[in-house]
């Protein structure tokens, strides 16, 4: 090829870790969350995936030059015009808009359950594997207890503060490293703007309902 460019989308560590946990829970019983969370903070990795993006960027530099690497903030991309698809089309310099594409059918869309629904379903299904039916039930219990449109997170507020304390300086360092080629690049805030229902908000009434 005459030109090679690597485009890499990075998600804030809180949202990424939450997504990793949900993927683990869908395929095997997840580890006890507090111990797993402490381990993630200690080694800066989640199930073999780097959460210190400086290490990840350094690894990319073993095979690509700095001008060949283009980083995209997932959080900023999803909020940009046309969302993540619109961002990709612009990055690839294609004369298309998301409206020009055929939408994915609902049954083919990869839409995750609410994180707290996955977490509570995993707790209730121990020592077995959670099922989609159980996740649907815990998601309905969340809707009944907290409202149909309130986003949730499996973190506590203190856990999110710990993630911010550990990873925000690393993210700032990465922004400084790529500033020459991508001025203004930033990954985005933890959880991409917050959540309405936290793990510590789960009441006895909710667990009884679940």
PDB file of C-alpha atoms in Angstrom:
ATOM      1  CA  UNK A   1       0.000   0.000   0.000  1.00  0.00           C
ATOM      2  CA  UNK A   2       1.153   3.530  -0.686  1.00  0.00           C
ATOM      3  CA  UNK A   3      -0.309   4.707   2.611  1.00  0.00           C
ATOM      4  CA  UNK A   4      -1.275   2.955   5.828  1.00  0.00           C
ATOM      5  CA  UNK A   5      -3.219   4.542   8.651  1.00  0.00           C
ATOM      6  CA  UNK A   6      -4.298   2.950  11.906  1.00  0.00           C
ATOM      7  CA  UNK A   7      -7.511   4.402  13.346  1.00  0.00           C
ATOM      8  CA  UNK A   8      -8.128   3.377  16.946  1.00  0.00           C
ATOM      9  CA  UNK A   9     -11.162   4.197  19.081  1.00  0.00           C
ATOM     10  CA  UNK A  10     -10.524   4.581  22.812  1.00  0.00           C
ATOM     11  CA  UNK A  11     -13.256   4.542  25.419  1.00  0.00           C
ATOM     12  CA  UNK A  12     -12.993   6.107  28.869  1.00  0.00           C
ATOM     13  CA  UNK A  13     -11.757   3.459  31.289  1.00  0.00           C
ATOM     14  CA  UNK A  14     -14.890   3.339  33.433  1.00  0.00           C
ATOM     15  CA  UNK A  15     -17.184   2.626  30.489  1.00  0.00           C
ATOM     16  CA  UNK A  16     -14.630   0.234  28.981  1.00  0.00           C
ATOM     17  CA  UNK A  17     -14.201  -1.719  32.221  1.00  0.00           C
ATOM     18  CA  UNK A  18     -17.962  -1.900  32.661  1.00  0.00           C
ATOM     19  CA  UNK A  19     -18.303  -3.234  29.110  1.00  0.00           C
ATOM     20  CA  UNK A  20     -15.580  -5.835  29.733  1.00  0.00           C
ATOM     21  CA  UNK A  21     -17.391  -7.014  32.873  1.00  0.00           C
ATOM     22  CA  UNK A  22     -20.653  -7.384  30.960  1.00  0.00           C
ATOM     23  CA  UNK A  23     -18.923  -9.377  28.232  1.00  0.00           C
ATOM     24  CA  UNK A  24     -17.311 -11.663  30.828  1.00  0.00           C
ATOM     25  CA  UNK A  25     -20.641 -12.184  32.594  1.00  0.00           C
ATOM     26  CA  UNK A  26     -22.284 -13.223  29.335  1.00  0.00           C
ATOM     27  CA  UNK A  27     -19.825 -16.070  28.808  1.00  0.00           C
ATOM     28  CA  UNK A  28     -18.752 -17.250  32.282  1.00  0.00           C
ATOM     29  CA  UNK A  29     -19.499 -16.519  35.956  1.00  0.00           C
ATOM     30  CA  UNK A  30     -17.628 -13.279  36.714  1.00  0.00           C
ATOM     31  CA  UNK A  31     -15.205 -12.918  39.597  1.00  0.00           C
ATOM     32  CA  UNK A  32     -16.324 -11.276  42.819  1.00  0.00           C
ATOM     33  CA  UNK A  33     -16.600  -7.630  41.826  1.00  0.00           C
ATOM     34  CA  UNK A  34     -14.789  -5.796  44.688  1.00  0.00           C
ATOM     35  CA  UNK A  35     -11.741  -8.076  44.419  1.00  0.00           C
ATOM     36  CA  UNK A  36     -11.800  -7.856  40.626  1.00  0.00           C
ATOM     37  CA  UNK A  37     -12.039  -4.070  40.745  1.00  0.00           C
ATOM     38  CA  UNK A  38      -9.108  -3.795  43.181  1.00  0.00           C
ATOM     39  CA  UNK A  39      -7.024  -6.032  40.919  1.00  0.00           C
ATOM     40  CA  UNK A  40      -7.848  -3.915  37.882  1.00  0.00           C
ATOM     41  CA  UNK A  41      -6.704  -0.791  39.708  1.00  0.00           C
ATOM     42  CA  UNK A  42      -3.502  -2.549  40.766  1.00  0.00           C
ATOM     43  CA  UNK A  43      -2.393  -3.954  37.390  1.00  0.00           C
ATOM     44  CA  UNK A  44      -4.108  -1.412  35.066  1.00  0.00           C
ATOM     45  CA  UNK A  45      -5.574  -4.252  33.003  1.00  0.00           C
ATOM     46  CA  UNK A  46      -8.966  -5.937  32.673  1.00  0.00           C
ATOM     47  CA  UNK A  47      -9.082  -9.511  31.461  1.00  0.00           C
ATOM     48  CA  UNK A  48      -5.830  -9.032  29.561  1.00  0.00           C
ATOM     49  CA  UNK A  49      -6.840  -5.669  28.061  1.00  0.00           C
ATOM     50  CA  UNK A  50      -4.772  -2.538  28.719  1.00  0.00           C
ATOM     51  CA  UNK A  51      -6.466   0.276  30.608  1.00  0.00           C
ATOM     52  CA  UNK A  52      -3.349   2.451  30.616  1.00  0.00           C
ATOM     53  CA  UNK A  53      -3.645   3.709  27.057  1.00  0.00           C
ATOM     54  CA  UNK A  54      -0.100   5.062  27.167  1.00  0.00           C
ATOM     55  CA  UNK A  55       1.144   1.470  27.216  1.00  0.00           C
ATOM     56  CA  UNK A  56      -1.230   0.651  24.387  1.00  0.00           C
ATOM     57  CA  UNK A  57      -0.037   3.633  22.352  1.00  0.00           C
ATOM     58  CA  UNK A  58       3.591   2.669  22.970  1.00  0.00           C
ATOM     59  CA  UNK A  59       2.789  -0.819  21.702  1.00  0.00           C
ATOM     60  CA  UNK A  60       1.239   0.631  18.529  1.00  0.00           C
ATOM     61  CA  UNK A  61       4.432   2.638  17.980  1.00  0.00           C
ATOM     62  CA  UNK A  62       6.419  -0.594  17.662  1.00  0.00           C
ATOM     63  CA  UNK A  63       4.705  -1.170  14.307  1.00  0.00           C
ATOM     64  CA  UNK A  64       3.499   2.237  13.135  1.00  0.00           C
ATOM     65  CA  UNK A  65       4.883   5.768  13.037  1.00  0.00           C
ATOM     66  CA  UNK A  66       3.157   8.558  14.944  1.00  0.00           C
ATOM     67  CA  UNK A  67       1.665  10.178  11.799  1.00  0.00           C
ATOM     68  CA  UNK A  68       0.122   6.818  10.848  1.00  0.00           C
ATOM     69  CA  UNK A  69      -1.817   6.498  14.113  1.00  0.00           C
ATOM     70  CA  UNK A  70      -5.124   8.294  14.542  1.00  0.00           C
ATOM     71  CA  UNK A  71      -6.881   8.093  17.914  1.00  0.00           C
ATOM     72  CA  UNK A  72     -10.605   8.699  18.295  1.00  0.00           C
ATOM     73  CA  UNK A  73     -12.452   9.298  21.542  1.00  0.00           C
ATOM     74  CA  UNK A  74     -15.455   6.977  21.619  1.00  0.00           C
ATOM     75  CA  UNK A  75     -17.262   9.340  23.994  1.00  0.00           C
ATOM     76  CA  UNK A  76     -16.763  12.352  21.757  1.00  0.00           C
ATOM     77  CA  UNK A  77     -17.542  10.353  18.604  1.00  0.00           C
ATOM     78  CA  UNK A  78     -20.903   9.137  19.875  1.00  0.00           C
ATOM     79  CA  UNK A  79     -21.907  12.733  20.638  1.00  0.00           C
ATOM     80  CA  UNK A  80     -20.692  14.150  17.328  1.00  0.00           C
ATOM     81  CA  UNK A  81     -22.899  14.721  14.284  1.00  0.00           C
ATOM     82  CA  UNK A  82     -24.044  11.347  12.991  1.00  0.00           C
ATOM     83  CA  UNK A  83     -22.700   9.562  16.067  1.00  0.00           C
ATOM     84  CA  UNK A  84     -19.941   6.964  15.830  1.00  0.00           C
ATOM     85  CA  UNK A  85     -20.849   6.102  12.219  1.00  0.00           C
ATOM     86  CA  UNK A  86     -20.737   9.719  11.148  1.00  0.00           C
ATOM     87  CA  UNK A  87     -17.352  10.085  12.838  1.00  0.00           C
ATOM     88  CA  UNK A  88     -15.963   7.069  10.972  1.00  0.00           C
ATOM     89  CA  UNK A  89     -17.253   8.322   7.629  1.00  0.00           C
ATOM     90  CA  UNK A  90     -15.538  11.671   8.184  1.00  0.00           C
ATOM     91  CA  UNK A  91     -12.300  10.033   9.342  1.00  0.00           C
ATOM     92  CA  UNK A  92     -12.264   7.894   6.190  1.00  0.00           C
ATOM     93  CA  UNK A  93     -13.089  10.968   4.072  1.00  0.00           C
ATOM     94  CA  UNK A  94     -16.027   9.219   2.450  1.00  0.00           C
ATOM     95  CA  UNK A  95     -18.730  11.261   0.658  1.00  0.00           C
ATOM     96  CA  UNK A  96     -21.492   9.650   2.696  1.00  0.00           C
ATOM     97  CA  UNK A  97     -23.645  10.429   5.690  1.00  0.00           C
ATOM     98  CA  UNK A  98     -25.272   7.960   8.107  1.00  0.00           C
ATOM     99  CA  UNK A  99     -28.587   8.691   6.371  1.00  0.00           C
ATOM    100  CA  UNK A 100     -27.159   7.154   3.186  1.00  0.00           C
ATOM    101  CA  UNK A 101     -26.663   3.787   4.891  1.00  0.00           C
ATOM    102  CA  UNK A 102     -29.180   1.009   5.474  1.00  0.00           C
ATOM    103  CA  UNK A 103     -29.974   0.880   9.221  1.00  0.00           C
ATOM    104  CA  UNK A 104     -29.152  -2.280  11.134  1.00  0.00           C
ATOM    105  CA  UNK A 105     -32.232  -4.273  12.090  1.00  0.00           C
ATOM    106  CA  UNK A 106     -33.097  -4.173  15.793  1.00  0.00           C
ATOM    107  CA  UNK A 107     -32.596  -7.936  16.091  1.00  0.00           C
ATOM    108  CA  UNK A 108     -29.071  -7.580  14.662  1.00  0.00           C
ATOM    109  CA  UNK A 109     -28.046  -4.643  16.848  1.00  0.00           C
ATOM    110  CA  UNK A 110     -25.508  -5.267  19.590  1.00  0.00           C
ATOM    111  CA  UNK A 111     -27.246  -3.411  22.407  1.00  0.00           C
ATOM    112  CA  UNK A 112     -26.071  -4.227  25.921  1.00  0.00           C
ATOM    113  CA  UNK A 113     -28.393  -4.533  28.873  1.00  0.00           C
ATOM    114  CA  UNK A 114     -28.214  -1.987  31.662  1.00  0.00           C
ATOM    115  CA  UNK A 115     -24.963  -2.654  33.589  1.00  0.00           C
ATOM    116  CA  UNK A 116     -26.754  -3.038  36.930  1.00  0.00           C
ATOM    117  CA  UNK A 117     -29.152  -5.520  35.346  1.00  0.00           C
ATOM    118  CA  UNK A 118     -26.187  -7.641  34.261  1.00  0.00           C
ATOM    119  CA  UNK A 119     -24.528  -7.291  37.667  1.00  0.00           C
ATOM    120  CA  UNK A 120     -27.602  -8.246  39.683  1.00  0.00           C
ATOM    121  CA  UNK A 121     -28.432 -11.118  37.325  1.00  0.00           C
ATOM    122  CA  UNK A 122     -24.882 -12.442  37.728  1.00  0.00           C
ATOM    123  CA  UNK A 123     -25.219 -12.260  41.518  1.00  0.00           C
ATOM    124  CA  UNK A 124     -28.568 -14.042  41.501  1.00  0.00           C
ATOM    125  CA  UNK A 125     -27.407 -16.775  39.116  1.00  0.00           C
ATOM    126  CA  UNK A 126     -24.367 -17.819  41.175  1.00  0.00           C
ATOM    127  CA  UNK A 127     -22.716 -20.268  40.853  1.00  0.00           C
ATOM    128  CA  UNK A 128     -24.243 -20.807  37.418  1.00  0.00           C
ATOM    129  CA  UNK A 129     -24.142 -18.722  34.256  1.00  0.00           C
ATOM    130  CA  UNK A 130     -26.628 -15.907  33.894  1.00  0.00           C
ATOM    131  CA  UNK A 131     -29.266 -16.121  31.184  1.00  0.00           C
ATOM    132  CA  UNK A 132     -30.776 -13.482  28.946  1.00  0.00           C
ATOM    133  CA  UNK A 133     -34.157 -14.125  30.517  1.00  0.00           C
ATOM    134  CA  UNK A 134     -32.786 -13.371  33.989  1.00  0.00           C
ATOM    135  CA  UNK A 135     -31.117 -10.180  32.748  1.00  0.00           C
ATOM    136  CA  UNK A 136     -34.445  -9.083  31.270  1.00  0.00           C
ATOM    137  CA  UNK A 137     -36.123  -9.675  34.629  1.00  0.00           C
ATOM    138  CA  UNK A 138     -33.536  -7.694  36.610  1.00  0.00           C
ATOM    139  CA  UNK A 139     -33.719  -4.931  34.014  1.00  0.00           C
ATOM    140  CA  UNK A 140     -37.474  -4.785  34.528  1.00  0.00           C
ATOM    141  CA  UNK A 141     -36.917  -4.647  38.308  1.00  0.00           C
ATOM    142  CA  UNK A 142     -34.623  -1.651  37.749  1.00  0.00           C
ATOM    143  CA  UNK A 143     -37.276   0.068  35.655  1.00  0.00           C
ATOM    144  CA  UNK A 144     -39.886  -0.509  38.349  1.00  0.00           C
ATOM    145  CA  UNK A 145     -37.619   0.742  41.109  1.00  0.00           C
ATOM    146  CA  UNK A 146     -35.911   3.689  39.451  1.00  0.00           C
ATOM    147  CA  UNK A 147     -37.840   4.604  36.304  1.00  0.00           C
ATOM    148  CA  UNK A 148     -37.699   3.431  32.678  1.00  0.00           C
ATOM    149  CA  UNK A 149     -35.186   5.944  31.322  1.00  0.00           C
ATOM    150  CA  UNK A 150     -32.557   6.184  34.068  1.00  0.00           C
ATOM    151  CA  UNK A 151     -29.100   4.954  33.110  1.00  0.00           C
ATOM    152  CA  UNK A 152     -27.287   2.750  35.595  1.00  0.00           C
ATOM    153  CA  UNK A 153     -23.719   1.734  36.388  1.00  0.00           C
ATOM    154  CA  UNK A 154     -22.328  -1.211  38.317  1.00  0.00           C
ATOM    155  CA  UNK A 155     -19.857   1.157  40.032  1.00  0.00           C
ATOM    156  CA  UNK A 156     -20.277   2.936  43.329  1.00  0.00           C
ATOM    157  CA  UNK A 157     -19.495   6.628  43.447  1.00  0.00           C
ATOM    158  CA  UNK A 158     -16.289   5.906  45.391  1.00  0.00           C
ATOM    159  CA  UNK A 159     -15.175   3.382  42.766  1.00  0.00           C
ATOM    160  CA  UNK A 160     -15.671   5.899  39.975  1.00  0.00           C
ATOM    161  CA  UNK A 161     -13.658   8.449  41.968  1.00  0.00           C
ATOM    162  CA  UNK A 162     -10.826   5.894  42.252  1.00  0.00           C
ATOM    163  CA  UNK A 163     -10.892   5.296  38.505  1.00  0.00           C
ATOM    164  CA  UNK A 164     -10.779   9.036  37.895  1.00  0.00           C
ATOM    165  CA  UNK A 165      -7.871   9.447  40.315  1.00  0.00           C
ATOM    166  CA  UNK A 166      -5.839   6.676  38.683  1.00  0.00           C
ATOM    167  CA  UNK A 167      -6.583   7.073  34.996  1.00  0.00           C
ATOM    168  CA  UNK A 168      -7.297  10.781  34.444  1.00  0.00           C
ATOM    169  CA  UNK A 169      -3.556  11.682  34.767  1.00  0.00           C
ATOM    170  CA  UNK A 170      -2.680   8.852  32.359  1.00  0.00           C
ATOM    171  CA  UNK A 171      -5.223  10.115  29.853  1.00  0.00           C
ATOM    172  CA  UNK A 172      -3.839  13.644  30.154  1.00  0.00           C
ATOM    173  CA  UNK A 173      -0.351  12.274  29.499  1.00  0.00           C
ATOM    174  CA  UNK A 174      -1.607  10.523  26.366  1.00  0.00           C
ATOM    175  CA  UNK A 175      -3.209  13.732  25.118  1.00  0.00           C
ATOM    176  CA  UNK A 176       0.140  15.480  25.543  1.00  0.00           C
ATOM    177  CA  UNK A 177       1.963  12.697  23.663  1.00  0.00           C
ATOM    178  CA  UNK A 178      -0.267  12.963  20.586  1.00  0.00           C
ATOM    179  CA  UNK A 179      -0.757  16.745  20.686  1.00  0.00           C
ATOM    180  CA  UNK A 180       1.657  17.385  17.789  1.00  0.00           C
ATOM    181  CA  UNK A 181      -0.421  15.268  15.390  1.00  0.00           C
ATOM    182  CA  UNK A 182      -3.825  15.501  17.106  1.00  0.00           C
ATOM    183  CA  UNK A 183      -4.105  18.824  18.925  1.00  0.00           C
ATOM    184  CA  UNK A 184      -7.020  18.882  21.340  1.00  0.00           C
ATOM    185  CA  UNK A 185      -7.413  15.096  21.549  1.00  0.00           C
ATOM    186  CA  UNK A 186      -8.957  13.936  24.839  1.00  0.00           C
ATOM    187  CA  UNK A 187     -10.583  10.654  25.765  1.00  0.00           C
ATOM    188  CA  UNK A 188     -13.551  12.096  27.619  1.00  0.00           C
ATOM    189  CA  UNK A 189     -14.985  12.003  31.149  1.00  0.00           C
ATOM    190  CA  UNK A 190     -15.363   8.774  33.087  1.00  0.00           C
ATOM    191  CA  UNK A 191     -18.671   7.084  32.239  1.00  0.00           C
ATOM    192  CA  UNK A 192     -19.090   9.606  29.437  1.00  0.00           C
ATOM    193  CA  UNK A 193     -21.142  12.000  31.525  1.00  0.00           C
ATOM    194  CA  UNK A 194     -22.384  10.076  34.495  1.00  0.00           C
ATOM    195  CA  UNK A 195     -25.144   7.729  35.536  1.00  0.00           C
ATOM    196  CA  UNK A 196     -28.363   8.086  37.472  1.00  0.00           C
ATOM    197  CA  UNK A 197     -28.426   4.793  39.396  1.00  0.00           C
ATOM    198  CA  UNK A 198     -25.338   3.452  41.165  1.00  0.00           C
ATOM    199  CA  UNK A 199     -24.737   0.071  42.798  1.00  0.00           C
ATOM    200  CA  UNK A 200     -25.009   1.602  46.246  1.00  0.00           C
ATOM    201  CA  UNK A 201     -28.501   2.848  45.335  1.00  0.00           C
ATOM    202  CA  UNK A 202     -29.917  -0.688  45.176  1.00  0.00           C
ATOM    203  CA  UNK A 203     -32.372  -1.029  48.043  1.00  0.00           C
ATOM    204  CA  UNK A 204     -33.691  -4.029  49.929  1.00  0.00           C
ATOM    205  CA  UNK A 205     -36.989  -3.474  48.126  1.00  0.00           C
ATOM    206  CA  UNK A 206     -35.212  -3.769  44.769  1.00  0.00           C
ATOM    207  CA  UNK A 207     -33.555  -7.073  45.732  1.00  0.00           C
ATOM    208  CA  UNK A 208     -36.874  -8.463  46.932  1.00  0.00           C
ATOM    209  CA  UNK A 209     -38.451  -7.449  43.615  1.00  0.00           C
ATOM    210  CA  UNK A 210     -35.575  -8.996  41.686  1.00  0.00           C
TER     211      UNK A 210
END
